[in-house]
C-alpha positions as MATLAB code, in Angstrom:
seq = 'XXXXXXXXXXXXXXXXXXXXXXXXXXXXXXXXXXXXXXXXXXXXXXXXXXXXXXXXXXXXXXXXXXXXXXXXXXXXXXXXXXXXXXXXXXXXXXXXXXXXXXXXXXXXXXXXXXXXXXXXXXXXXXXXXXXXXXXXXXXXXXXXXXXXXXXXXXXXXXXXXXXXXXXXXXXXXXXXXXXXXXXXXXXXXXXXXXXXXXXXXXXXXXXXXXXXXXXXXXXXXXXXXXXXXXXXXXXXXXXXXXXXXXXXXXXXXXXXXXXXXXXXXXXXXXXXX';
ca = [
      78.587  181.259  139.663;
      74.867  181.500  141.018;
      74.351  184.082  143.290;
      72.742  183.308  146.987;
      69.709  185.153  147.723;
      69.163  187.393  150.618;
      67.852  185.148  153.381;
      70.671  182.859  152.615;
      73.050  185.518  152.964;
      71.554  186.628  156.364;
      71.667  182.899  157.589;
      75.243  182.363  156.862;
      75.984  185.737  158.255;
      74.360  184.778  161.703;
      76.039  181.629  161.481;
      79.442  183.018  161.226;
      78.884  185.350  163.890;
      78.316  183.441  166.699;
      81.087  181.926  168.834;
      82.124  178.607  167.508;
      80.890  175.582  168.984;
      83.798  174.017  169.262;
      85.508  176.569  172.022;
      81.534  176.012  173.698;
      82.261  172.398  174.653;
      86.413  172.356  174.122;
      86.614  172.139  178.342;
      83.654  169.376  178.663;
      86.140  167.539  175.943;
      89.200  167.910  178.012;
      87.601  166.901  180.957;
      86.433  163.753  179.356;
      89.599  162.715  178.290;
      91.078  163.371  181.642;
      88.978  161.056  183.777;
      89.075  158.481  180.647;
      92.900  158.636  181.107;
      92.341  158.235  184.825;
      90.453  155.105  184.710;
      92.976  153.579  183.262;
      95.894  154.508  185.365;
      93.448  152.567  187.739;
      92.764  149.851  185.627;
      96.509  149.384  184.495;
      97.790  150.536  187.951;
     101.067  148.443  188.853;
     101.717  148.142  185.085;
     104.850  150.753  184.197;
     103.910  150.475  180.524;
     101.094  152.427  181.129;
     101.848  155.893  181.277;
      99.267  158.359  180.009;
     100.211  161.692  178.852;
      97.756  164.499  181.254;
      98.640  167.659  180.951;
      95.713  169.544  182.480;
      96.166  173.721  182.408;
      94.683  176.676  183.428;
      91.193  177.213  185.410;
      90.528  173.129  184.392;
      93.133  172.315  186.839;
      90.828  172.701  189.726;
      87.760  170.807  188.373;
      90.115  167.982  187.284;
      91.181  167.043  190.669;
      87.618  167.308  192.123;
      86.491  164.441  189.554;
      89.987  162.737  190.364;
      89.099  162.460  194.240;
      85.586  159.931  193.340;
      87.257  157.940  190.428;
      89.912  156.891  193.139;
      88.168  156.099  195.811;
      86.048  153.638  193.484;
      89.764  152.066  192.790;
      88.833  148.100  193.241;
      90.956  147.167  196.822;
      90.373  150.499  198.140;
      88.975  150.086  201.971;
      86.303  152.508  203.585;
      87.998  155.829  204.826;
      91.442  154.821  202.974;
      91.023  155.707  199.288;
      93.841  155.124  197.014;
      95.458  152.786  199.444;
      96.833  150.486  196.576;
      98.975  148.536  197.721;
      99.923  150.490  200.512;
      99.925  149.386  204.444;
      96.754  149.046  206.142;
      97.270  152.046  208.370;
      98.336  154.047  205.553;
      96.318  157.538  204.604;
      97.660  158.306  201.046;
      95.201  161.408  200.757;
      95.757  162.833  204.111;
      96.524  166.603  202.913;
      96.543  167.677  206.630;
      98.219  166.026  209.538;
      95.154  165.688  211.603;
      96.199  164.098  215.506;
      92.356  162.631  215.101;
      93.746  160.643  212.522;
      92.877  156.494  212.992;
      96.069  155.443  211.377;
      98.014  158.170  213.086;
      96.586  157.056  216.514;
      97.171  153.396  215.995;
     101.085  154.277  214.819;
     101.634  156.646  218.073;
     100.203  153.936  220.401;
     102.768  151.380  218.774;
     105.615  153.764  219.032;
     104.860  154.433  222.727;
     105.376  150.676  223.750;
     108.916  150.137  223.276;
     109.202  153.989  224.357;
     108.365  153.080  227.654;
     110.033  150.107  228.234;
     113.302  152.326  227.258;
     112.333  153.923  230.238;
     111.865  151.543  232.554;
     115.297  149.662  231.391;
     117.380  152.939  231.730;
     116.016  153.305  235.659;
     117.952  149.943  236.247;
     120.883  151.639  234.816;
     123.586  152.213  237.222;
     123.687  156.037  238.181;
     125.695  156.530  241.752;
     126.467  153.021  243.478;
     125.770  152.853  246.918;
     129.322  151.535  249.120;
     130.501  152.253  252.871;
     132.900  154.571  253.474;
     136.669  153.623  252.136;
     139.283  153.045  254.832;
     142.633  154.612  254.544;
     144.501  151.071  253.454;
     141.858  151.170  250.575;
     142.581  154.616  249.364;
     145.699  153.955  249.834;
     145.728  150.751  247.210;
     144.099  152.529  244.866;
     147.793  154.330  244.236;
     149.081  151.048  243.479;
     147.198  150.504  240.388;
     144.241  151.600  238.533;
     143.002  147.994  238.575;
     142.603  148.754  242.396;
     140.719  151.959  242.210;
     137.535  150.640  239.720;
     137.723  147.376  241.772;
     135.798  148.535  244.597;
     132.437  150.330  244.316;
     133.705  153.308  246.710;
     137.455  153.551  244.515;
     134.849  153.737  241.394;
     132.658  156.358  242.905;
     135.672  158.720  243.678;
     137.157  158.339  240.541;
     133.859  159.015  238.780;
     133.373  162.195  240.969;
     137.032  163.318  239.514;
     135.571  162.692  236.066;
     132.601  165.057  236.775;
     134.849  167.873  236.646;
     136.945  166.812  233.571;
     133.450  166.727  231.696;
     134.174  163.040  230.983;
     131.942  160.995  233.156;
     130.293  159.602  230.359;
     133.627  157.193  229.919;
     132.797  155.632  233.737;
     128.865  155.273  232.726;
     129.662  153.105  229.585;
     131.647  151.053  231.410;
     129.421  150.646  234.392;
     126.390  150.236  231.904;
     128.733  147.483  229.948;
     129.373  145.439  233.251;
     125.164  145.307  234.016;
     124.405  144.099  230.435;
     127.142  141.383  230.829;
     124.874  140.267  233.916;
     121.424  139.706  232.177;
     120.013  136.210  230.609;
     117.423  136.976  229.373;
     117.494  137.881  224.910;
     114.979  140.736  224.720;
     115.875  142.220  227.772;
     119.630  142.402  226.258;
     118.536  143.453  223.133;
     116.750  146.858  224.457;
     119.470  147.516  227.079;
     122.030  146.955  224.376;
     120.059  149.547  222.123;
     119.976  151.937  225.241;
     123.273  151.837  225.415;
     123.809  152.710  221.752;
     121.486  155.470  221.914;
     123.610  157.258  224.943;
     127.192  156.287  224.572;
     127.877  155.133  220.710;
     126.026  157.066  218.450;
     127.644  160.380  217.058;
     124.365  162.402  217.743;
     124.473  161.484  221.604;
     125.564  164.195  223.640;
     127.228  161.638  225.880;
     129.092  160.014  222.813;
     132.504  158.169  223.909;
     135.626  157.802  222.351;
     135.650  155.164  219.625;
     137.569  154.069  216.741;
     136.218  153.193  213.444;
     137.153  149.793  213.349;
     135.213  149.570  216.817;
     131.965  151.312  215.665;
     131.934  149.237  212.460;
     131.825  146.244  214.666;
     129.099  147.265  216.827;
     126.846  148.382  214.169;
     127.265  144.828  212.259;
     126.028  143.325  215.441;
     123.514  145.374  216.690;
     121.154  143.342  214.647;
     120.913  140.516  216.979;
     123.237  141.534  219.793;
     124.513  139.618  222.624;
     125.645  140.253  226.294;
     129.208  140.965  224.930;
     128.722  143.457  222.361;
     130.623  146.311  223.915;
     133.596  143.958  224.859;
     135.627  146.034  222.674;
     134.532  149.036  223.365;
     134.430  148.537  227.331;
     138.032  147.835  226.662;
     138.903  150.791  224.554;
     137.309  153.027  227.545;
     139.061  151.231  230.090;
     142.206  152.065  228.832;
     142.162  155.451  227.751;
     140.377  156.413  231.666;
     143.703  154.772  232.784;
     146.102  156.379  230.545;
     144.310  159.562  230.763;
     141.878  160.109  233.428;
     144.036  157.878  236.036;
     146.923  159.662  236.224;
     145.474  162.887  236.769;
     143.311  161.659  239.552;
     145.742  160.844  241.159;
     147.451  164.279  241.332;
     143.974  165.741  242.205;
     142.000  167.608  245.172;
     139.791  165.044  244.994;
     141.905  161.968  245.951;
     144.384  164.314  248.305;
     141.948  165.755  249.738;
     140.262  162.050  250.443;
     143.398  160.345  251.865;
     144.227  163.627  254.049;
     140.818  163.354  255.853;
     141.227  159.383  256.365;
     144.501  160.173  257.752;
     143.634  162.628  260.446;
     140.776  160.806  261.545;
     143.099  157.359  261.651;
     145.711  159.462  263.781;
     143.140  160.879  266.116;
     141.572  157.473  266.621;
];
């Protein structure tokens, strides 16, 4: 075998002694197949066939997603100040990483949400809370004995009764039903429709803190109809409420300080007069 002479051996021992080149330009290689593999995830985007295997590691991981961030928002489709947005709604910030209140989608959604917010509010101030009625005479508070029809008849009978309830922590029961009997008075549909959600919101649904008494077979029936409700939708449960108030609630009142105490003072002053 021929023998290399000196200055060869010197070259190939300089040669070998320097870091390789490959481990020189390994992360410029990596890099270039990552943003090859992410234009086209946006070329095939929508397409589930196309699923590229990127696996970036280590200190790369940061430099990866900063050449990520242009190569989307050059995505064909994307609109100015939404990148990415795809397919996505039109108000739709896919690369918010903050939740900004200065935010143009954010605005837009919050001034939607507030419309229907308050007209809640306005509907639930026409809500009966304490009905106005004269004074009850003695031969009225006297009928209401007689039968509990008698008693939520008349505005002042109803107003008693619902003063008893106060203090049996079941008022709620008189409020549905009130709130049932001013929905069956409206005409018009998307006046129903949010007084019939209001109503939902306070008296059927289990996270309401004023949540009645229902049975499943009830609830499943409201719920089915909630999506275009009528005047009538709480028929059932009005019902229900009615008759546990006079099975329960009715009985009681009667034996209470409120009524005695009500048909005592209508009797002196009747006896005096």
């Amino acid at each position: 075998m021929p023998q290399l002479s000196q200055d060869n051996q010197e070259c190939l021992q300089k040669h070998f002694s320097r870091p390789s080149i490959w481990t020189q330009f390994l992360p410029l290689f990596r890099s270039q197949r990552y943003n090859a593999d992410i234009h086209q995830i946006t070329e095939n985007e929508g397409d589930p066939r196309a699923v590229p295997d990127i696996k970036p590691m280590g200190s790369e991981r940061m430099e990866m997603r900063k050449r990520q961030m242009p190569v989307a928002q050059d995505a064909p489709g994307a609109a100015p100040g939404q990148p990415g947005a795809g397919s996505r709604g039109s108000n739709a910030c896919c690369f918010c990483w903050c939740c900004c209140c200065s935010c143009s989608c954010l605005t837009v959604r919050n001034q939607e949400d507030q419309r229907p917010t308050i007209a809640s509010h306005e509907l639930r101030a026409d809500l009966p809370t304490w009905e106005e009625s004269p004074a009850p005479t003695l031969e009225e508070v006297n009928a209401w004995a007689q039968s509990f029809d008698k008693l939520m008849v008349t505005p002042a009978g109803r107003n008693a009764f619902r003063e008893f309830l106060r203090t049996e922590f079941s008022e709620e029961n008189m409020l549905f039903w009130m709130a049932c009997e001013e929905l069956k008075k409206e005409a018009n549909k998307n006046i129903i429709e949010e007084k019939a959600r209001i109503i939902y919101e306070d008296y059927i649904s289990i996270l309401s803190p004023k949540e009645v008494s229902l049975d499943s077979r009830v609830r499943e029936v409201i719920n089915r109809n909630m999506v275009e409700p009528s005047q009538h939708i709480f028929d059932d449960a009005q019902l229900q409420i009615y008759t546990l108030m006079h099975r329960d609630s009715y009985p009681r009142f009667m034996n209470s300080a409120v009524y005695k105490d009500l048909l005592q003072s209508l009797s002196e002053k009747s006896i005096e007069a």
